[in-house]
PDB file of C-alpha atoms and ligand atoms in Angstrom:
ATOM      1  CA  MET D   1     -18.420  20.515   7.015  1.00 83.00           C
ATOM      2  CA  SER D   2     -14.898  21.686   6.139  1.00 92.00           C
ATOM      3  CA  GLU D   3     -13.707  21.902   2.523  1.00 92.00           C
ATOM      4  CA  LEU D   4     -11.450  18.932   3.226  1.00 94.00           C
ATOM      5  CA  GLU D   5     -14.349  16.827   4.561  1.00 94.00           C
ATOM      6  CA  LYS D   6     -16.435  17.764   1.517  1.00 95.00           C
ATOM      7  CA  GLN D   7     -13.636  16.783  -0.845  1.00 96.00           C
ATOM      8  CA  LYS D   8     -13.136  13.492   0.988  1.00 97.00           C
ATOM      9  CA  LYS D   9     -16.841  12.600   0.773  1.00 96.00           C
ATOM     10  CA  GLU D  10     -16.933  13.543  -2.886  1.00 97.00           C
ATOM     11  CA  THR D  11     -13.854  11.460  -3.762  1.00 98.00           C
ATOM     12  CA  ILE D  12     -15.040   8.416  -1.837  1.00 98.00           C
ATOM     13  CA  GLU D  13     -18.625   8.632  -3.152  1.00 97.00           C
ATOM     14  CA  ASN D  14     -17.244   8.955  -6.674  1.00 98.00           C
ATOM     15  CA  LEU D  15     -15.152   5.808  -6.220  1.00 98.00           C
ATOM     16  CA  VAL D  16     -18.317   4.022  -5.088  1.00 98.00           C
ATOM     17  CA  ALA D  17     -20.310   5.420  -8.020  1.00 98.00           C
ATOM     18  CA  ILE D  18     -17.800   4.234 -10.617  1.00 97.00           C
ATOM     19  CA  GLY D  19     -17.638   0.798  -8.990  1.00 96.00           C
ATOM     20  CA  ARG D  20     -14.043   0.954  -7.830  1.00 96.00           C
ATOM     21  CA  LEU D  21     -14.989   0.963  -4.166  1.00 98.00           C
ATOM     22  CA  ARG D  22     -17.460  -1.808  -3.394  1.00 98.00           C
ATOM     23  CA  SER D  23     -16.679  -3.217   0.022  1.00 98.00           C
ATOM     24  CA  PRO D  24     -18.174  -1.436   3.057  1.00 98.00           C
ATOM     25  CA  GLU D  25     -15.079  -2.295   5.137  1.00 98.00           C
ATOM     26  CA  ILE D  26     -12.735  -0.546   2.695  1.00 98.00           C
ATOM     27  CA  LYS D  27     -15.025   2.468   2.499  1.00 98.00           C
ATOM     28  CA  LYS D  28     -15.136   2.641   6.297  1.00 98.00           C
ATOM     29  CA  ALA D  29     -11.331   2.466   6.536  1.00 98.00           C
ATOM     30  CA  MET D  30     -10.928   5.214   3.911  1.00 98.00           C
ATOM     31  CA  MET D  31     -13.448   7.402   5.704  1.00 97.00           C
ATOM     32  CA  LYS D  32     -11.640   6.869   8.994  1.00 97.00           C
ATOM     33  CA  VAL D  33      -7.934   7.280   8.206  1.00 97.00           C
ATOM     34  CA  LYS D  34      -7.031  10.958   7.888  1.00 97.00           C
ATOM     35  CA  ARG D  35      -5.169  11.122   4.559  1.00 98.00           C
ATOM     36  CA  GLU D  36      -4.387  14.785   5.279  1.00 97.00           C
ATOM     37  CA  LEU D  37      -1.987  13.623   8.033  1.00 97.00           C
ATOM     38  CA  PHE D  38       0.073  11.665   5.488  1.00 98.00           C
ATOM     39  CA  VAL D  39       0.762  14.421   2.948  1.00 98.00           C
ATOM     40  CA  LEU D  40       3.222  17.309   3.170  1.00 97.00           C
ATOM     41  CA  PRO D  41       1.700  20.287   5.033  1.00 96.00           C
ATOM     42  CA  SER D  42       1.824  22.331   1.817  1.00 96.00           C
ATOM     43  CA  TYR D  43      -0.491  19.770   0.129  1.00 97.00           C
ATOM     44  CA  LYS D  44      -2.986  19.462   2.970  1.00 95.00           C
ATOM     45  CA  ASP D  45      -5.794  21.175   1.040  1.00 95.00           C
ATOM     46  CA  GLU D  46      -5.264  18.797  -1.880  1.00 96.00           C
ATOM     47  CA  ALA D  47      -5.102  15.673   0.294  1.00 97.00           C
ATOM     48  CA  TRP D  48      -8.495  14.390  -0.845  1.00 98.00           C
ATOM     49  CA  ILE D  49      -8.269  15.115  -4.547  1.00 97.00           C
ATOM     50  CA  ASP D  50      -8.006  11.760  -6.331  1.00 97.00           C
ATOM     51  CA  VAL D  51      -4.397  12.172  -7.456  1.00 97.00           C
ATOM     52  CA  ALA D  52      -0.955  10.970  -6.330  1.00 96.00           C
ATOM     53  CA  LEU D  53       1.067  13.630  -4.494  1.00 97.00           C
ATOM     54  CA  PRO D  54       4.818  14.055  -3.983  1.00 96.00           C
ATOM     55  CA  ILE D  55       6.019  13.473  -0.419  1.00 97.00           C
ATOM     56  CA  VAL D  56       9.735  13.428   0.470  1.00 95.00           C
ATOM     57  CA  GLY D  57      12.652  12.027  -1.508  1.00 91.00           C
ATOM     58  CA  LYS D  58      11.432  10.487  -4.766  1.00 89.00           C
ATOM     59  CA  ALA D  59       8.384   8.966  -3.108  1.00 93.00           C
ATOM     60  CA  THR D  60       4.706   9.683  -3.682  1.00 95.00           C
ATOM     61  CA  ILE D  61       1.494   8.956  -1.833  1.00 97.00           C
ATOM     62  CA  SER D  62      -0.682   7.091  -4.332  1.00 97.00           C
ATOM     63  CA  ALA D  63      -4.072   8.436  -5.416  1.00 97.00           C
ATOM     64  CA  PRO D  64      -7.086   7.303  -3.321  1.00 98.00           C
ATOM     65  CA  HIS D  65      -8.439   5.194  -6.227  1.00 98.00           C
ATOM     66  CA  MET D  66      -5.201   3.144  -6.262  1.00 97.00           C
ATOM     67  CA  TYR D  67      -5.758   2.029  -2.667  1.00 98.00           C
ATOM     68  CA  ALA D  68      -9.382   1.140  -3.499  1.00 98.00           C
ATOM     69  CA  ILE D  69      -8.233  -0.975  -6.459  1.00 98.00           C
ATOM     70  CA  MET D  70      -5.532  -2.791  -4.465  1.00 98.00           C
ATOM     71  CA  PHE D  71      -7.693  -3.436  -1.413  1.00 98.00           C
ATOM     72  CA  GLU D  72     -10.710  -4.655  -3.424  1.00 98.00           C
ATOM     73  CA  GLU D  73      -8.404  -7.253  -5.004  1.00 98.00           C
ATOM     74  CA  ALA D  74      -6.564  -8.186  -1.803  1.00 98.00           C
ATOM     75  CA  LYS D  75      -9.717  -8.912   0.210  1.00 98.00           C
ATOM     76  CA  LEU D  76      -7.983  -8.505   3.567  1.00 98.00           C
ATOM     77  CA  LYS D  77      -9.663 -10.136   6.536  1.00 98.00           C
ATOM     78  CA  LYS D  78      -9.491  -9.395  10.249  1.00 97.00           C
ATOM     79  CA  GLY D  79      -6.553 -11.123  11.880  1.00 97.00           C
ATOM     80  CA  GLU D  80      -4.404 -11.391   8.770  1.00 98.00           C
ATOM     81  CA  LYS D  81      -0.677 -10.679   8.607  1.00 98.00           C
ATOM     82  CA  VAL D  82       0.311  -8.220   5.911  1.00 98.00           C
ATOM     83  CA  LEU D  83       3.615  -6.999   4.482  1.00 98.00           C
ATOM     84  CA  GLU D  84       3.926  -3.728   2.589  1.00 98.00           C
ATOM     85  CA  ILE D  85       7.012  -2.890   0.549  1.00 98.00           C
ATOM     86  CA  GLY D  86       7.448   0.866   0.218  1.00 98.00           C
ATOM     87  CA  SER D  87       6.031   2.670   3.279  1.00 98.00           C
ATOM     88  CA  GLY D  88       6.082   6.029   1.485  1.00 98.00           C
ATOM     89  CA  SER D  89       3.742   8.257   3.483  1.00 98.00           C
ATOM     90  CA  GLY D  90       2.523   5.455   5.773  1.00 98.00           C
ATOM     91  CA  TYR D  91      -1.056   5.965   4.530  1.00 98.00           C
ATOM     92  CA  GLY D  92      -1.370   2.537   2.899  1.00 98.00           C
ATOM     93  CA  ALA D  93      -0.098   0.811   6.045  1.00 98.00           C
ATOM     94  CA  ALA D  94      -2.602   2.751   8.175  1.00 98.00           C
ATOM     95  CA  LEU D  95      -5.461   1.586   5.918  1.00 98.00           C
ATOM     96  CA  MET D  96      -4.171  -2.009   6.054  1.00 98.00           C
ATOM     97  CA  LYS D  97      -4.181  -1.880   9.852  1.00 98.00           C
ATOM     98  CA  GLU D  98      -7.831  -0.791   9.833  1.00 97.00           C
ATOM     99  CA  LEU D  99      -8.683  -3.703   7.546  1.00 98.00           C
ATOM    100  CA  VAL D 100      -6.884  -6.447   9.514  1.00 98.00           C
ATOM    101  CA  GLY D 101      -7.939  -5.039  12.890  1.00 97.00           C
ATOM    102  CA  LYS D 102      -6.375  -5.360  16.325  1.00 94.00           C
ATOM    103  CA  GLU D 103      -5.892  -9.076  15.905  1.00 96.00           C
ATOM    104  CA  GLY D 104      -4.030  -8.599  12.616  1.00 97.00           C
ATOM    105  CA  LYS D 105      -0.489  -7.440  11.950  1.00 98.00           C
ATOM    106  CA  VAL D 106       0.988  -4.963   9.467  1.00 98.00           C
ATOM    107  CA  ILE D 107       4.695  -4.737   8.706  1.00 98.00           C
ATOM    108  CA  THR D 108       5.884  -2.070   6.291  1.00 98.00           C
ATOM    109  CA  LEU D 109       9.395  -1.762   4.827  1.00 98.00           C
ATOM    110  CA  GLU D 110      11.025   1.394   3.495  1.00 98.00           C
ATOM    111  CA  ILE D 111      14.468   1.621   1.890  1.00 97.00           C
ATOM    112  CA  ASP D 112      14.956   5.409   1.975  1.00 97.00           C
ATOM    113  CA  PRO D 113      15.922   6.759   5.427  1.00 97.00           C
ATOM    114  CA  GLU D 114      14.264  10.157   4.878  1.00 97.00           C
ATOM    115  CA  VAL D 115      11.026   8.567   3.695  1.00 98.00           C
ATOM    116  CA  TYR D 116      11.171   6.073   6.568  1.00 98.00           C
ATOM    117  CA  GLU D 117      11.300   8.961   9.086  1.00 98.00           C
ATOM    118  CA  PHE D 118       8.420  10.703   7.293  1.00 98.00           C
ATOM    119  CA  ALA D 119       6.218   7.580   7.367  1.00 98.00           C
ATOM    120  CA  LYS D 120       7.072   6.876  10.995  1.00 98.00           C
ATOM    121  CA  LYS D 121       6.145  10.405  12.020  1.00 98.00           C
ATOM    122  CA  ASN D 122       2.873  10.325  10.076  1.00 98.00           C
ATOM    123  CA  LEU D 123       1.820   6.982  11.551  1.00 98.00           C
ATOM    124  CA  LYS D 124       2.448   8.382  15.012  1.00 97.00           C
ATOM    125  CA  LYS D 125       0.460  11.559  14.251  1.00 96.00           C
ATOM    126  CA  ALA D 126      -2.424   9.374  13.117  1.00 96.00           C
ATOM    127  CA  ASP D 127      -2.199   7.303  16.332  1.00 94.00           C
ATOM    128  CA  CYS D 128      -1.341   4.260  14.296  1.00 93.00           C
ATOM    129  CA  THR D 129       1.365   3.015  16.604  1.00 84.00           C
ATOM    130  CA  ASN D 130       0.766  -0.680  16.123  1.00 90.00           C
ATOM    131  CA  VAL D 131       2.145  -0.812  12.584  1.00 97.00           C
ATOM    132  CA  LYS D 132       5.681  -2.172  12.507  1.00 98.00           C
ATOM    133  CA  ILE D 133       7.855  -0.025  10.227  1.00 98.00           C
ATOM    134  CA  ILE D 134      11.365  -1.137   9.315  1.00 98.00           C
ATOM    135  CA  LEU D 135      14.133   0.580   7.358  1.00 98.00           C
ATOM    136  CA  SER D 136      15.255  -2.145   4.955  1.00 98.00           C
ATOM    137  CA  ASP D 137      15.388  -3.393   1.390  1.00 98.00           C
ATOM    138  CA  GLY D 138      11.906  -4.823   0.936  1.00 98.00           C
ATOM    139  CA  SER D 139      12.664  -6.393  -2.444  1.00 98.00           C
ATOM    140  CA  VAL D 140      13.911  -9.405  -0.448  1.00 98.00           C
ATOM    141  CA  GLY D 141      10.827  -9.321   1.768  1.00 98.00           C
ATOM    142  CA  TYR D 142      11.056  -9.808   5.516  1.00 98.00           C
ATOM    143  CA  GLU D 143      11.849 -13.400   6.334  1.00 98.00           C
ATOM    144  CA  LYS D 144      11.662 -12.946  10.094  1.00 97.00           C
ATOM    145  CA  GLU D 145       7.869 -12.477  10.136  1.00 98.00           C
ATOM    146  CA  ALA D 146       7.043 -14.684   7.119  1.00 98.00           C
ATOM    147  CA  PRO D 147       4.781 -16.194   5.895  1.00 98.00           C
ATOM    148  CA  TYR D 148       2.189 -13.529   5.054  1.00 98.00           C
ATOM    149  CA  ASP D 149      -1.476 -13.608   4.091  1.00 98.00           C
ATOM    150  CA  CYS D 150      -0.934 -10.677   1.797  1.00 98.00           C
ATOM    151  CA  ILE D 151       1.975  -8.692   0.354  1.00 98.00           C
ATOM    152  CA  PHE D 152       1.607  -5.268  -1.247  1.00 98.00           C
ATOM    153  CA  VAL D 153       4.507  -4.003  -3.318  1.00 98.00           C
ATOM    154  CA  THR D 154       3.976  -0.278  -3.857  1.00 98.00           C
ATOM    155  CA  ALA D 155       6.924   0.364  -6.181  1.00 97.00           C
ATOM    156  CA  THR D 156       7.374  -1.053  -9.689  1.00 96.00           C
ATOM    157  CA  ALA D 157       9.551  -4.137  -9.982  1.00 97.00           C
ATOM    158  CA  PRO D 158      11.389  -5.269 -13.149  1.00 96.00           C
ATOM    159  CA  GLU D 159       9.871  -8.702 -12.478  1.00 96.00           C
ATOM    160  CA  ILE D 160       8.052 -10.350  -9.596  1.00 96.00           C
ATOM    161  CA  PRO D 161      10.623 -10.642  -6.770  1.00 96.00           C
ATOM    162  CA  LYS D 162      11.077 -14.382  -6.057  1.00 96.00           C
ATOM    163  CA  PRO D 163      11.611 -14.113  -2.274  1.00 97.00           C
ATOM    164  CA  LEU D 164       8.215 -12.463  -1.940  1.00 98.00           C
ATOM    165  CA  ILE D 165       6.430 -15.430  -3.522  1.00 97.00           C
ATOM    166  CA  LYS D 166       8.234 -17.706  -1.097  1.00 97.00           C
ATOM    167  CA  GLN D 167       7.081 -15.584   1.834  1.00 98.00           C
ATOM    168  CA  LEU D 168       3.377 -15.934   0.925  1.00 98.00           C
ATOM    169  CA  LYS D 169       1.208 -18.408   2.825  1.00 97.00           C
ATOM    170  CA  PRO D 170      -0.818 -20.951   0.871  1.00 96.00           C
ATOM    171  CA  GLU D 171      -3.985 -18.962  -0.081  1.00 96.00           C
ATOM    172  CA  GLY D 172      -1.829 -15.830   0.250  1.00 98.00           C
ATOM    173  CA  ARG D 173      -2.243 -12.921  -2.170  1.00 98.00           C
ATOM    174  CA  MET D 174       0.191 -10.398  -3.568  1.00 98.00           C
ATOM    175  CA  LEU D 175      -0.259  -7.181  -5.505  1.00 98.00           C
ATOM    176  CA  VAL D 176       2.791  -5.979  -7.371  1.00 98.00           C
ATOM    177  CA  PRO D 177       3.324  -3.456 -10.156  1.00 98.00           C
ATOM    178  CA  VAL D 178       5.671  -4.826 -12.803  1.00 97.00           C
ATOM    179  CA  GLY D 179       7.157  -2.994 -15.757  1.00 95.00           C
ATOM    180  CA  GLY D 180       9.617  -0.427 -16.998  1.00 88.00           C
ATOM    181  CA  ILE D 181      10.800   2.635 -15.101  1.00 85.00           C
ATOM    182  CA  ALA D 182       9.437   5.076 -17.643  1.00 78.00           C
ATOM    183  CA  GLY D 183       7.386   2.699 -19.781  1.00 76.00           C
ATOM    184  CA  SER D 184       4.230   0.768 -19.213  1.00 91.00           C
ATOM    185  CA  GLN D 185       3.568  -0.854 -15.863  1.00 95.00           C
ATOM    186  CA  GLU D 186       0.864  -3.353 -14.935  1.00 97.00           C
ATOM    187  CA  LEU D 187      -0.525  -4.104 -11.515  1.00 97.00           C
ATOM    188  CA  ILE D 188      -0.355  -7.891 -11.121  1.00 98.00           C
ATOM    189  CA  TYR D 189      -2.439  -9.972  -8.714  1.00 98.00           C
ATOM    190  CA  ILE D 190      -0.931 -13.265  -7.594  1.00 98.00           C
ATOM    191  CA  LYS D 191      -2.542 -15.915  -5.451  1.00 98.00           C
ATOM    192  CA  LYS D 192      -0.661 -18.876  -4.072  1.00 97.00           C
ATOM    193  CA  ASN D 193      -2.915 -21.942  -4.140  1.00 95.00           C
ATOM    194  CA  LYS D 194      -3.067 -24.527  -1.369  1.00 93.00           C
ATOM    195  CA  ASP D 195      -0.718 -26.781  -3.361  1.00 92.00           C
ATOM    196  CA  GLY D 196       1.776 -23.937  -3.873  1.00 89.00           C
ATOM    197  CA  GLY D 197       0.757 -23.270  -7.504  1.00 94.00           C
ATOM    198  CA  LEU D 198       0.315 -19.669  -8.599  1.00 96.00           C
ATOM    199  CA  GLU D 199      -2.687 -17.923 -10.071  1.00 96.00           C
ATOM    200  CA  GLU D 200      -1.808 -14.683 -11.835  1.00 97.00           C
ATOM    201  CA  ARG D 201      -3.956 -11.888 -13.241  1.00 97.00           C
ATOM    202  CA  ASN D 202      -3.286  -8.450 -14.721  1.00 97.00           C
ATOM    203  CA  ILE D 203      -5.398  -5.831 -12.985  1.00 97.00           C
ATOM    204  CA  CYS D 204      -4.692  -2.551 -14.772  1.00 95.00           C
ATOM    205  CA  GLY D 205      -2.034  -0.182 -16.025  1.00 95.00           C
ATOM    206  CA  VAL D 206      -0.440   1.843 -13.222  1.00 95.00           C
ATOM    207  CA  VAL D 207       2.301   4.383 -12.482  1.00 92.00           C
ATOM    208  CA  PHE D 208       4.473   3.733  -9.437  1.00 94.00           C
ATOM    209  CA  VAL D 209       8.012   4.799  -8.544  1.00 94.00           C
ATOM    210  CA  PRO D 210      10.677   2.148  -9.243  1.00 95.00           C
ATOM    211  CA  LEU D 211      11.496  -0.577  -6.745  1.00 97.00           C
ATOM    212  CA  ARG D 212      15.127  -0.376  -5.645  1.00 97.00           C
ATOM    213  CA  GLY D 213      17.294  -2.968  -3.940  1.00 97.00           C
ATOM    214  CA  LYS D 214      18.416  -6.490  -4.714  1.00 96.00           C
ATOM    215  CA  PHE D 215      15.342  -7.545  -6.729  1.00 97.00           C
ATOM    216  CA  GLY D 216      14.553  -4.052  -7.975  1.00 96.00           C
ATOM    217  CA  TYR D 217      16.249  -1.629 -10.330  1.00 95.00           C
ATOM    218  CA  LYS D 218      19.827  -1.665  -9.067  1.00 80.00           C
ATOM    219  CA  GLN D 219      20.947   1.353 -11.094  1.00 66.00           C
ATOM    220  CA  ILE D 220      18.674   3.734  -9.145  1.00 61.00           C
TER     221      ILE D 220
HETATM  222  N1  SAH R 301       2.582   2.832  -0.073  1.00 93.54           N
HETATM  223  C1  SAH R 301       3.000   4.221   0.002  1.00 93.54           C
HETATM  224  C2  SAH R 301       3.477   4.756  -1.326  1.00 93.54           C
HETATM  225  C3  SAH R 301       4.790   4.195  -1.683  1.00 93.54           C
HETATM  226  S1  SAH R 301       5.775   5.117  -2.812  1.00 93.54           S
HETATM  227  C4  SAH R 301       1.923   5.090   0.576  1.00 93.54           C
HETATM  228  O1  SAH R 301       0.848   4.592   0.904  1.00 93.54           O
HETATM  229  O2  SAH R 301       2.184   6.290   0.725  1.00 93.54           O
HETATM  230  C5  SAH R 301       7.023   3.898  -3.044  1.00 93.54           C
HETATM  231  C6  SAH R 301       8.007   3.790  -1.928  1.00 93.54           C
HETATM  232  O3  SAH R 301       8.768   2.598  -2.123  1.00 93.54           O
HETATM  233  C7  SAH R 301       9.020   4.923  -1.861  1.00 93.54           C
HETATM  234  O4  SAH R 301       8.952   5.516  -0.603  1.00 93.54           O
HETATM  235  C8  SAH R 301      10.362   4.230  -2.069  1.00 93.54           C
HETATM  236  O5  SAH R 301      11.409   4.803  -1.319  1.00 93.54           O
HETATM  237  C9  SAH R 301      10.053   2.831  -1.581  1.00 93.54           C
HETATM  238  N2  SAH R 301      10.941   1.771  -2.061  1.00 93.54           N
HETATM  239  C10 SAH R 301      11.514   1.619  -3.284  1.00 93.54           C
HETATM  240  N3  SAH R 301      12.248   0.492  -3.326  1.00 93.54           N
HETATM  241  C11 SAH R 301      12.131  -0.097  -2.102  1.00 93.54           C
HETATM  242  C12 SAH R 301      12.665  -1.287  -1.522  1.00 93.54           C
HETATM  243  N4  SAH R 301      13.474  -2.117  -2.201  1.00 93.54           N
HETATM  244  N5  SAH R 301      12.339  -1.582  -0.243  1.00 93.54           N
HETATM  245  C13 SAH R 301      11.532  -0.755   0.490  1.00 93.54           C
HETATM  246  N6  SAH R 301      11.004   0.390  -0.017  1.00 93.54           N
HETATM  247  C14 SAH R 301      11.286   0.705  -1.292  1.00 93.54           C
END
């Protein structure tokens, strides 16, 4: 077994041991998607250490435990339609595609042209060609394909972007970090009930890069 494979097993088994990774489907997806294809070549050996890594621009690929936390909350099912805001490396979108399967659909939006090219290239390298990646301001969502079963915002918003709530299906879920650029940020879970009412829960403190665009931090 290569050093990288060893590190991957260790990280994933540790997430299971500490109770952050509980669902067999999420574990299977994390075992399958080659995280090393989504990091910069100079970080390949560190790909499976449980930390966030810089990619291009101001973007980062989140730490493996962050994906476990978000996916355990989201409870994606086969066939669901998912929107990701902030493609970054493309790794999150590749995991989402594994979780929703062939019959599901993943759309990921990236605002930074350089990062968009990076994510697109990585998804292709990983043979994940059936993820739809679009260069656009995701803070307004993506009306054309709405409504969604689940929306993942992977950049910190000043407050929950209103258009995203509108683009959730009844029973739809959203995970969104909310907070200050440098200060404390909380990962928020939102579920839209059948009657349109919202259920909201704080999951944990997090560190994400700021959300830009119309419903993000405009000064960035
Ligand atoms: N989910 C990614 C990590 C995202 S890092 C992964 O798995 O690797 C956050 C990303 O959000 C950055 O690439 C940043 O450029 C992007 N971003 C910030 N504001 C955005 C916006 N309004 N619309 C789309 N992408 C945005």
